[in-house]
PDB file of C-alpha atoms in Angstrom:
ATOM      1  CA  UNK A   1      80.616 200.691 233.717  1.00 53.00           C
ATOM      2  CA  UNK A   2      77.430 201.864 232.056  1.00 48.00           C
ATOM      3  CA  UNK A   3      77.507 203.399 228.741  1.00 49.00           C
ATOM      4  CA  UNK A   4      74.850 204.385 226.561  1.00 45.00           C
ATOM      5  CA  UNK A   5      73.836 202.096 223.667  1.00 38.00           C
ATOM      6  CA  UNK A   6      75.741 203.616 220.550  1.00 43.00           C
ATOM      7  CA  UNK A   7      79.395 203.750 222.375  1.00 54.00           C
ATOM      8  CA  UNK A   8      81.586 201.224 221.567  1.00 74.00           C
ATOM      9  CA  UNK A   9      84.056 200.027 224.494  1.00 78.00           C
ATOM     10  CA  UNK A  10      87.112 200.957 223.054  1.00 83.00           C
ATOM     11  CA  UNK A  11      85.395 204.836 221.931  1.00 89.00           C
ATOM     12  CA  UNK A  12      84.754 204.844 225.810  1.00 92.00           C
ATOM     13  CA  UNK A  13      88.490 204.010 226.647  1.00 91.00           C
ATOM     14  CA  UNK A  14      90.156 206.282 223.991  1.00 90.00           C
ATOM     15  CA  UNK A  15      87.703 209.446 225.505  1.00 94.00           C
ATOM     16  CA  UNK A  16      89.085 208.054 229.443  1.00 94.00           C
ATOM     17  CA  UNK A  17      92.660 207.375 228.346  1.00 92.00           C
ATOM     18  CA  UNK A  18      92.729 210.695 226.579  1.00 93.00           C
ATOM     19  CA  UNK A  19      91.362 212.141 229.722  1.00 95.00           C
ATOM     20  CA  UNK A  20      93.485 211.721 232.243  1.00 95.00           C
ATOM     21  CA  UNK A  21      96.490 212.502 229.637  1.00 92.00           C
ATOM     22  CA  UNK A  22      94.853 215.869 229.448  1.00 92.00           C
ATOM     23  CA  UNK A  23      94.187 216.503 233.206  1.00 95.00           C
ATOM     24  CA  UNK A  24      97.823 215.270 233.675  1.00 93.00           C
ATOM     25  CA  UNK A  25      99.481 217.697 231.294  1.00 90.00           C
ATOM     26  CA  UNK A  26      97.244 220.565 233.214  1.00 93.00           C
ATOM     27  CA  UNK A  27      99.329 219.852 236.211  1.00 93.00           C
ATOM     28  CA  UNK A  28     102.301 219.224 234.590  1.00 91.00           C
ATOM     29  CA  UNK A  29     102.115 222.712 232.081  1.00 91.00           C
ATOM     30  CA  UNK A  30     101.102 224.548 235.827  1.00 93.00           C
ATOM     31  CA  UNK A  31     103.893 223.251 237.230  1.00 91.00           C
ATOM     32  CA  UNK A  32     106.316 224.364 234.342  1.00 90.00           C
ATOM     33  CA  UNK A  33     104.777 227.392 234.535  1.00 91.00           C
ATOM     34  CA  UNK A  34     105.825 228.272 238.121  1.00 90.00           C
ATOM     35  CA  UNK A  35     109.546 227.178 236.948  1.00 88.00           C
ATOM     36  CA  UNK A  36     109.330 229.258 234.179  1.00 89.00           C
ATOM     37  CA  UNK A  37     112.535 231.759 233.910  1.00 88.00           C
ATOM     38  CA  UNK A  38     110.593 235.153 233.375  1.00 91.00           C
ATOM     39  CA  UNK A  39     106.903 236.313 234.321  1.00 94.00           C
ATOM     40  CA  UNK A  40     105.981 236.302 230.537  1.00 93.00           C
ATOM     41  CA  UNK A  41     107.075 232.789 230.121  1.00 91.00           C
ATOM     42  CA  UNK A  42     104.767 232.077 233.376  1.00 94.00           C
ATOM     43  CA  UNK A  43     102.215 233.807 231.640  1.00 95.00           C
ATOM     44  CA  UNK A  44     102.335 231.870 228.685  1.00 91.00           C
ATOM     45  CA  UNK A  45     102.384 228.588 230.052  1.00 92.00           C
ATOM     46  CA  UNK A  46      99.949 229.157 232.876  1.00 93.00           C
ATOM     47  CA  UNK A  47      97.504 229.891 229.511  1.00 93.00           C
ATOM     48  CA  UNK A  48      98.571 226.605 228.006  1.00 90.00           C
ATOM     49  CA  UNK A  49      97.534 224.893 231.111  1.00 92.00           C
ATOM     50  CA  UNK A  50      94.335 226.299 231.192  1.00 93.00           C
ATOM     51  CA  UNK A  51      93.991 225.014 227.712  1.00 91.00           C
ATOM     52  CA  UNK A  52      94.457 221.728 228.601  1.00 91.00           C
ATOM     53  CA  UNK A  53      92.096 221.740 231.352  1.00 94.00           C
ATOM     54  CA  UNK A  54      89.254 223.297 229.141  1.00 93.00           C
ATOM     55  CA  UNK A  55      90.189 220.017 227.302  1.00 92.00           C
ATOM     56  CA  UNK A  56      89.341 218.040 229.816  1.00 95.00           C
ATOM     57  CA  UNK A  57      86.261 219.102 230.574  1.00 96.00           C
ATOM     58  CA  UNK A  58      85.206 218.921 227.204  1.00 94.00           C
ATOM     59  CA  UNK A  59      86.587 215.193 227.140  1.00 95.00           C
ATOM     60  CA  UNK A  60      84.133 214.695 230.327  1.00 96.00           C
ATOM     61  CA  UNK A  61      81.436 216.175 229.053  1.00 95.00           C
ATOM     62  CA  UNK A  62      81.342 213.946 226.063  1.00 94.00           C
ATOM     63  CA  UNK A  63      81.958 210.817 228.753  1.00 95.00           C
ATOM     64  CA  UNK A  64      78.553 212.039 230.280  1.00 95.00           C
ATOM     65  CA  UNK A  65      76.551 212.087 227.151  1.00 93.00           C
ATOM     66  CA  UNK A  66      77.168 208.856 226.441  1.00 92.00           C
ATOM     67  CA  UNK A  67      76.319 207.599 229.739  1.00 94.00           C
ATOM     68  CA  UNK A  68      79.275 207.060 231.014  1.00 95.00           C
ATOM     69  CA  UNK A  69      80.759 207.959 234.669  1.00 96.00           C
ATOM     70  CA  UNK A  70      84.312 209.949 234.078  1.00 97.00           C
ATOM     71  CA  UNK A  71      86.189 208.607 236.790  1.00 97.00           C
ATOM     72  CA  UNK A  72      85.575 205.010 236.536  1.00 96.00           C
ATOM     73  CA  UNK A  73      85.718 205.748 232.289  1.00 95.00           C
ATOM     74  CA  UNK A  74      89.766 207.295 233.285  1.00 96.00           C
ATOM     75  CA  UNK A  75      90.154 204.742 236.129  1.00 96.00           C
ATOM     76  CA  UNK A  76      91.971 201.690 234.257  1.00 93.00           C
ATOM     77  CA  UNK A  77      94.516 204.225 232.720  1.00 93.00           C
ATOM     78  CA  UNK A  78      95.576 205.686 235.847  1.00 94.00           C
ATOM     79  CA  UNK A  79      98.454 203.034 236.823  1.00 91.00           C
ATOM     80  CA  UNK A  80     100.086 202.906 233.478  1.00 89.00           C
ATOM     81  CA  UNK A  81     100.026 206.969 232.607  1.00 91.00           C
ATOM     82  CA  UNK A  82     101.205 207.430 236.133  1.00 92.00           C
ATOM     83  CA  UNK A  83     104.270 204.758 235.307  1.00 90.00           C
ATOM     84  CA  UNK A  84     104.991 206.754 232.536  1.00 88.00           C
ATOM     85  CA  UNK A  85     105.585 209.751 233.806  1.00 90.00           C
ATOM     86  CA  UNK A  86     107.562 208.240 236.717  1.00 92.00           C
ATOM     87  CA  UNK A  87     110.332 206.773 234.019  1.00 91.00           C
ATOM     88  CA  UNK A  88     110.230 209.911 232.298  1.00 92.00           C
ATOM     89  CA  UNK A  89     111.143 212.381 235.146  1.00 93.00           C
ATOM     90  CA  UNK A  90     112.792 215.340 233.397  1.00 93.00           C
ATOM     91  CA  UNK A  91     115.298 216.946 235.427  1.00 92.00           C
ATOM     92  CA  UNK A  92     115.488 220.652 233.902  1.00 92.00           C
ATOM     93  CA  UNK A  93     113.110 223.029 232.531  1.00 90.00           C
ATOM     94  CA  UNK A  94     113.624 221.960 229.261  1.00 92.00           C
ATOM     95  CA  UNK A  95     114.057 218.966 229.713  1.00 94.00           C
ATOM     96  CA  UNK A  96     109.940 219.188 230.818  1.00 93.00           C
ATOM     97  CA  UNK A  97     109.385 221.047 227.882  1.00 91.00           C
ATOM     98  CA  UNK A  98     110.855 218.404 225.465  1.00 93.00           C
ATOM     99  CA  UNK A  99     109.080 216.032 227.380  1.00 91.00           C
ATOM    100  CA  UNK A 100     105.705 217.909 226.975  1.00 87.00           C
ATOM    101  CA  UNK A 101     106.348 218.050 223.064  1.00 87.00           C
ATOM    102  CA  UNK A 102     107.856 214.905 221.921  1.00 86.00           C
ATOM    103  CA  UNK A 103     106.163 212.626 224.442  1.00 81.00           C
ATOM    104  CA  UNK A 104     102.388 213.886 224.612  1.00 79.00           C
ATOM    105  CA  UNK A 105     102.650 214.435 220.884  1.00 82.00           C
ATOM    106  CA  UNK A 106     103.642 211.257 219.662  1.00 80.00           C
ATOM    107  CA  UNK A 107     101.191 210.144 222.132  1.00 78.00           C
ATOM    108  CA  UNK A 108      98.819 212.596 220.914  1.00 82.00           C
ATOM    109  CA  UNK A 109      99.295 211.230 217.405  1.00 83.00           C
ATOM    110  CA  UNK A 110      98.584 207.891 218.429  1.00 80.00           C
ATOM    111  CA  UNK A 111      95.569 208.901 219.981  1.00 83.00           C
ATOM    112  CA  UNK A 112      94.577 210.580 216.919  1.00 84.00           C
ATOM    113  CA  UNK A 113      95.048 207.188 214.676  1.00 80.00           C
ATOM    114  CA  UNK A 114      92.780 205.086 216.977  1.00 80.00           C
ATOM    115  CA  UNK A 115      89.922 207.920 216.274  1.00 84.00           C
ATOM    116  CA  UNK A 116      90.075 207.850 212.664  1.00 83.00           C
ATOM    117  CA  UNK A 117      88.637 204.718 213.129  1.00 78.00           C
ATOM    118  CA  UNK A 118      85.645 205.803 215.811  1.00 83.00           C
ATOM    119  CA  UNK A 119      82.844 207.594 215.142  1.00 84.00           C
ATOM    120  CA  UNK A 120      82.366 211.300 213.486  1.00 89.00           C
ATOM    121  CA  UNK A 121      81.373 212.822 216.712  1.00 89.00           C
ATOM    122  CA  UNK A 122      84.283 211.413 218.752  1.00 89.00           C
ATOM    123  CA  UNK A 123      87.155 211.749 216.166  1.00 89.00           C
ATOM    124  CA  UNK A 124      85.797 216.009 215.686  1.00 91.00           C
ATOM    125  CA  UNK A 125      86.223 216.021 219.554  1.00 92.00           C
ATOM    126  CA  UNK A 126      89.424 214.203 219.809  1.00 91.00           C
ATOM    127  CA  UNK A 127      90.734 216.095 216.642  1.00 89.00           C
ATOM    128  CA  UNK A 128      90.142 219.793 218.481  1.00 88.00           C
ATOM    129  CA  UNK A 129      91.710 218.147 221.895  1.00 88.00           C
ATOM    130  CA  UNK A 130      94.730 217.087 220.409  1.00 84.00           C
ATOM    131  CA  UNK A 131      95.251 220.197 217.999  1.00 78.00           C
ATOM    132  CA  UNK A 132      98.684 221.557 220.035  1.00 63.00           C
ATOM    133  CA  UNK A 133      99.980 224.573 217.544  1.00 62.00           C
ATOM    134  CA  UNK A 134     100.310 227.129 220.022  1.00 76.00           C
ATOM    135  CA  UNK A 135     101.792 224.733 222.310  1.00 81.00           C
ATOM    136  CA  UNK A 136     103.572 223.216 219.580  1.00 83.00           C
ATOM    137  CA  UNK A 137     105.288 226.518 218.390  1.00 86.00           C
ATOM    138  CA  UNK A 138     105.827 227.982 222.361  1.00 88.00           C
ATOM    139  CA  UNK A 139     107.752 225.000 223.435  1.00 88.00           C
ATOM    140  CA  UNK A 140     109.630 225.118 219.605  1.00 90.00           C
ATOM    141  CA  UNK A 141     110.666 228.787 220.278  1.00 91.00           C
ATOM    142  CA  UNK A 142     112.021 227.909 224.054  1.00 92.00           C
ATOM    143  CA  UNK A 143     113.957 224.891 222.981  1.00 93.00           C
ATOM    144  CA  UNK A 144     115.526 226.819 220.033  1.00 94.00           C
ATOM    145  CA  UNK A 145     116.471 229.833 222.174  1.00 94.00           C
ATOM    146  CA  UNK A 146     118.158 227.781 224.332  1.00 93.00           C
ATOM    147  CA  UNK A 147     120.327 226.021 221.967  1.00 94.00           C
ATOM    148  CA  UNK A 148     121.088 229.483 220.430  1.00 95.00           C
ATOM    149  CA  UNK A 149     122.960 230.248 223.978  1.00 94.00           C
ATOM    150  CA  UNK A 150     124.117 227.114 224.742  1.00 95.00           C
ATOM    151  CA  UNK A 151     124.227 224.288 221.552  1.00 93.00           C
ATOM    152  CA  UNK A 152     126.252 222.064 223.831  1.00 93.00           C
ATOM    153  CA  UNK A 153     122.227 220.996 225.007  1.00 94.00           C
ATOM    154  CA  UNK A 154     121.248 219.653 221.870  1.00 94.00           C
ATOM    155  CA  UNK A 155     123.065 216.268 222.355  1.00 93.00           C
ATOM    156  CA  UNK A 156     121.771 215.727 225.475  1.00 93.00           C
ATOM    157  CA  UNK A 157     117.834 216.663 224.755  1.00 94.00           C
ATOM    158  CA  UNK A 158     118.086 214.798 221.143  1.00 93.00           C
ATOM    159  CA  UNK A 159     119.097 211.473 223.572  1.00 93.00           C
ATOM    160  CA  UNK A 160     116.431 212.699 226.380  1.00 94.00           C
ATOM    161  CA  UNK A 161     113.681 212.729 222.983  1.00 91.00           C
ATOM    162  CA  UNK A 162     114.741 209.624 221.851  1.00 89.00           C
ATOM    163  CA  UNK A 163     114.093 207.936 225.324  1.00 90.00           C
ATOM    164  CA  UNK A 164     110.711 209.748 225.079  1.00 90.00           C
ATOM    165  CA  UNK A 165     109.538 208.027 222.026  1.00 84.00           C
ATOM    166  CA  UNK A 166     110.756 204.560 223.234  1.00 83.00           C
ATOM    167  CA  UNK A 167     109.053 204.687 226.466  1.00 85.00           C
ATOM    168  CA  UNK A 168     105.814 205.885 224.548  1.00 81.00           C
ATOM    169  CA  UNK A 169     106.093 202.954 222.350  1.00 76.00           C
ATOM    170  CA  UNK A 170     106.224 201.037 225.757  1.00 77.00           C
ATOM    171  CA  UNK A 171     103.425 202.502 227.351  1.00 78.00           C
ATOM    172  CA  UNK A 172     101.284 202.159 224.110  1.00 75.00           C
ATOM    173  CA  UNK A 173     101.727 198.304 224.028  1.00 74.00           C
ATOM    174  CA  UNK A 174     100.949 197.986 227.866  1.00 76.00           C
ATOM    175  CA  UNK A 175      97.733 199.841 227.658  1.00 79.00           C
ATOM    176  CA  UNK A 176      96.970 197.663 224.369  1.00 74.00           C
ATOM    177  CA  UNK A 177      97.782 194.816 226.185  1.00 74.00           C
ATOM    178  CA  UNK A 178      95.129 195.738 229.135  1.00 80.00           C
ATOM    179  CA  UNK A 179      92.210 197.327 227.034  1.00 81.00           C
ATOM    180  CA  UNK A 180      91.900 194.711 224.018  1.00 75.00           C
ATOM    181  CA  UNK A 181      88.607 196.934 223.529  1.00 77.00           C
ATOM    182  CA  UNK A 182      91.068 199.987 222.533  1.00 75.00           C
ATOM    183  CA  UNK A 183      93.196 198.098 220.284  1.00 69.00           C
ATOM    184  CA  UNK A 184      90.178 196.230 218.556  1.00 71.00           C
ATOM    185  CA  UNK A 185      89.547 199.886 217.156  1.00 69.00           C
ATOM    186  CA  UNK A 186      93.029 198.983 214.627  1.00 62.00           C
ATOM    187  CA  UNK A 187      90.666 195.988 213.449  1.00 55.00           C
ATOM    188  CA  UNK A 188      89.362 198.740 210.982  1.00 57.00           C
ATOM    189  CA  UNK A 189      92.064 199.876 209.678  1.00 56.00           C
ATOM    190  CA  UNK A 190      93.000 198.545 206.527  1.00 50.00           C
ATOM    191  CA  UNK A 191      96.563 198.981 206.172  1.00 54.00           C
ATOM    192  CA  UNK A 192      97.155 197.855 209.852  1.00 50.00           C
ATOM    193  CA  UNK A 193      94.836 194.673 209.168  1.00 49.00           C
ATOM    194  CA  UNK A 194      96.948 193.643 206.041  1.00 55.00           C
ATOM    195  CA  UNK A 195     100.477 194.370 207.409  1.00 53.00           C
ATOM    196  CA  UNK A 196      99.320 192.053 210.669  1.00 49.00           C
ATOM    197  CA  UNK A 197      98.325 189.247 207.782  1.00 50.00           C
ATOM    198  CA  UNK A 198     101.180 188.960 206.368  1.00 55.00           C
ATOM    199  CA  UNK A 199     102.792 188.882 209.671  1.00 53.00           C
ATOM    200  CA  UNK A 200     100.773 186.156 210.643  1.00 53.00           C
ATOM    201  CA  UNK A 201      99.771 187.898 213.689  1.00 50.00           C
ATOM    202  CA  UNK A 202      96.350 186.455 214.913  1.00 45.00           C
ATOM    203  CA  UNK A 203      94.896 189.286 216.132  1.00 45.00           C
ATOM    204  CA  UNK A 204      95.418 192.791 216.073  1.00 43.00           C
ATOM    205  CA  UNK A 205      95.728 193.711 219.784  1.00 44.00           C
ATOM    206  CA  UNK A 206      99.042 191.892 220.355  1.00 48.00           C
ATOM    207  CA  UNK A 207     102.443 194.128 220.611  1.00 54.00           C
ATOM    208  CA  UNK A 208     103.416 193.168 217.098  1.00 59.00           C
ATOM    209  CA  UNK A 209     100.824 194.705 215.393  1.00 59.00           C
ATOM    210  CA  UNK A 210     100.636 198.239 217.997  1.00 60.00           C
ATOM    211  CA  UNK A 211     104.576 198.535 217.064  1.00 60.00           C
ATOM    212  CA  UNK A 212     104.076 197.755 213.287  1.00 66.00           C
ATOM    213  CA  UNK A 213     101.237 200.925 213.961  1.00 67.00           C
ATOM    214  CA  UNK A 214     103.669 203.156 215.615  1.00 65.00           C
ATOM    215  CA  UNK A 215     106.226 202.670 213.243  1.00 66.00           C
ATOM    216  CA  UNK A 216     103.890 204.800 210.896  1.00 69.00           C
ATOM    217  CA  UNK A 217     104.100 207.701 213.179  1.00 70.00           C
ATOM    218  CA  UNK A 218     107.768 208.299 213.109  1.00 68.00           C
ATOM    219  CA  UNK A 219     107.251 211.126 210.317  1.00 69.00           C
ATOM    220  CA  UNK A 220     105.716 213.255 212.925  1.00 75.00           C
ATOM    221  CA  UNK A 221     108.340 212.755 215.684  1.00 80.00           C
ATOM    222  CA  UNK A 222     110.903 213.998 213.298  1.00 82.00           C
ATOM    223  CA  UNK A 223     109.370 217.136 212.160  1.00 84.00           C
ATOM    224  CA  UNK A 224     109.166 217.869 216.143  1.00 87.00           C
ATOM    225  CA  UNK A 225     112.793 217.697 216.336  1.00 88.00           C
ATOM    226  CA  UNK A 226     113.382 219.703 213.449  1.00 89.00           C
ATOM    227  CA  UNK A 227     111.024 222.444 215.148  1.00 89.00           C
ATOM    228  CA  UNK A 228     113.313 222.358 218.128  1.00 91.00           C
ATOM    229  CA  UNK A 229     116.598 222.282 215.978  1.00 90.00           C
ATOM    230  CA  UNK A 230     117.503 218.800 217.259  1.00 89.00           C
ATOM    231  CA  UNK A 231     118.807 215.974 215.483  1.00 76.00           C
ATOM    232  CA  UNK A 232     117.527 212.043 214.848  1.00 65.00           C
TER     233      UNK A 232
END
């Protein structure tokens, strides 16, 4: 893969991995729209799509600059996004929609950690990807609705959110695991560089030290559930 000379390898895999998570939630959030239960919903959702894939394109673009080709820069991230989504199948509407907020925004968040520790340009761009508060507060006001008619749901889609986050944690560690370059990033961040220390973890790219990093994100998953008027 050919990059230009100021892009570090794992900048190059967070802008492909980040990628393909945003053309796959276009397809996903254009899917949910044509299950939507009314034409406004379908409306709405179709326009969060379109968000994702202007996203996308944006993500590309940057790809190009740096001298990068797109498809071989989203290539290596194709087989484990793609498991992902297969062991998170939702089986309702809502189900999708929890999906689309708990499990692309903890994702989201992770994504957002590694670029802290990139470069001005790429963490602005990654930053304005990732901001989600229309999609964030749409997918809030379904959820809630639908526990207001029927509360008997929220046991069910506070265990479906709970899988979410554990299979994210999964899929985190396996692309960690595969693209050292990506987890090298963590090597700059102080906090996750001394708890791996006293761990006695020799290097920062093992599953140890990506867990000991998710654990920090936890705060975030629970304000989601509050949003949605679901429980830990």
């Amino acid at each position: 893969m050919t990059k230009g000379p100021s892009a570090e390898s794992g900048v190059i895999d967070l802008l492909g991995l980040l990628a393909y998570a945003e053309l796959g939630s276009f397809f996903r959030l254009a899917d949910d729209a044509g299950l939507a239960p009314s034409l406004r919903t379908k409306g709405q959702l179709a326009g969060l799509a379109a968000t994702e894939q202007n996203h996308y394109q944006a993500l590309r673009g940057r790809l190009v600059e740096l001298g990068v080709d797109p498809e071989e820069a989203m290539a290596p991230f194709i087989k484990p996004l793609d498991a992902w989504h297969e062991r998170t199948e939702p089986q309702s509407w809502l189900e999708s929609l929890v999906k689309t907020y708990v499990g692309d925004g903890i994702a989201g968040d992770f994504y957002r950690k590694v670029a802290e520790l990139a470069d001005a340009d790429t963490r602005a761009l990654v930053e304005d990807v990732l901001a989600e508060t229309d999609r964030a507060e749409f997918v809030a006001a379904q959820v809630r609705a639908a526990l207001e008619e029927n509360p008997k749901l929220a046991g069910r889609l506070s265990l479906w959110a709970r899988r979410l986050v554990g299979e994210a944690l999964s899929q985190a560690q396996a692309v960690a695991v595969d693209r050292p370059e990506l987890a090298a990033l963590l090597a700059k961040d102080k906090k996750v560089a001394e708890k791996a220390a006293k761990a006695g973890d020799s290097g920062l790219g093992d599953l140890a030290a990506v867990s000991r990093m998710f654990a920090s994100l936890t705060e975030g998953h629970a304000a989601r559930l509050t949003a949605m008027g679901l429980a830990e």
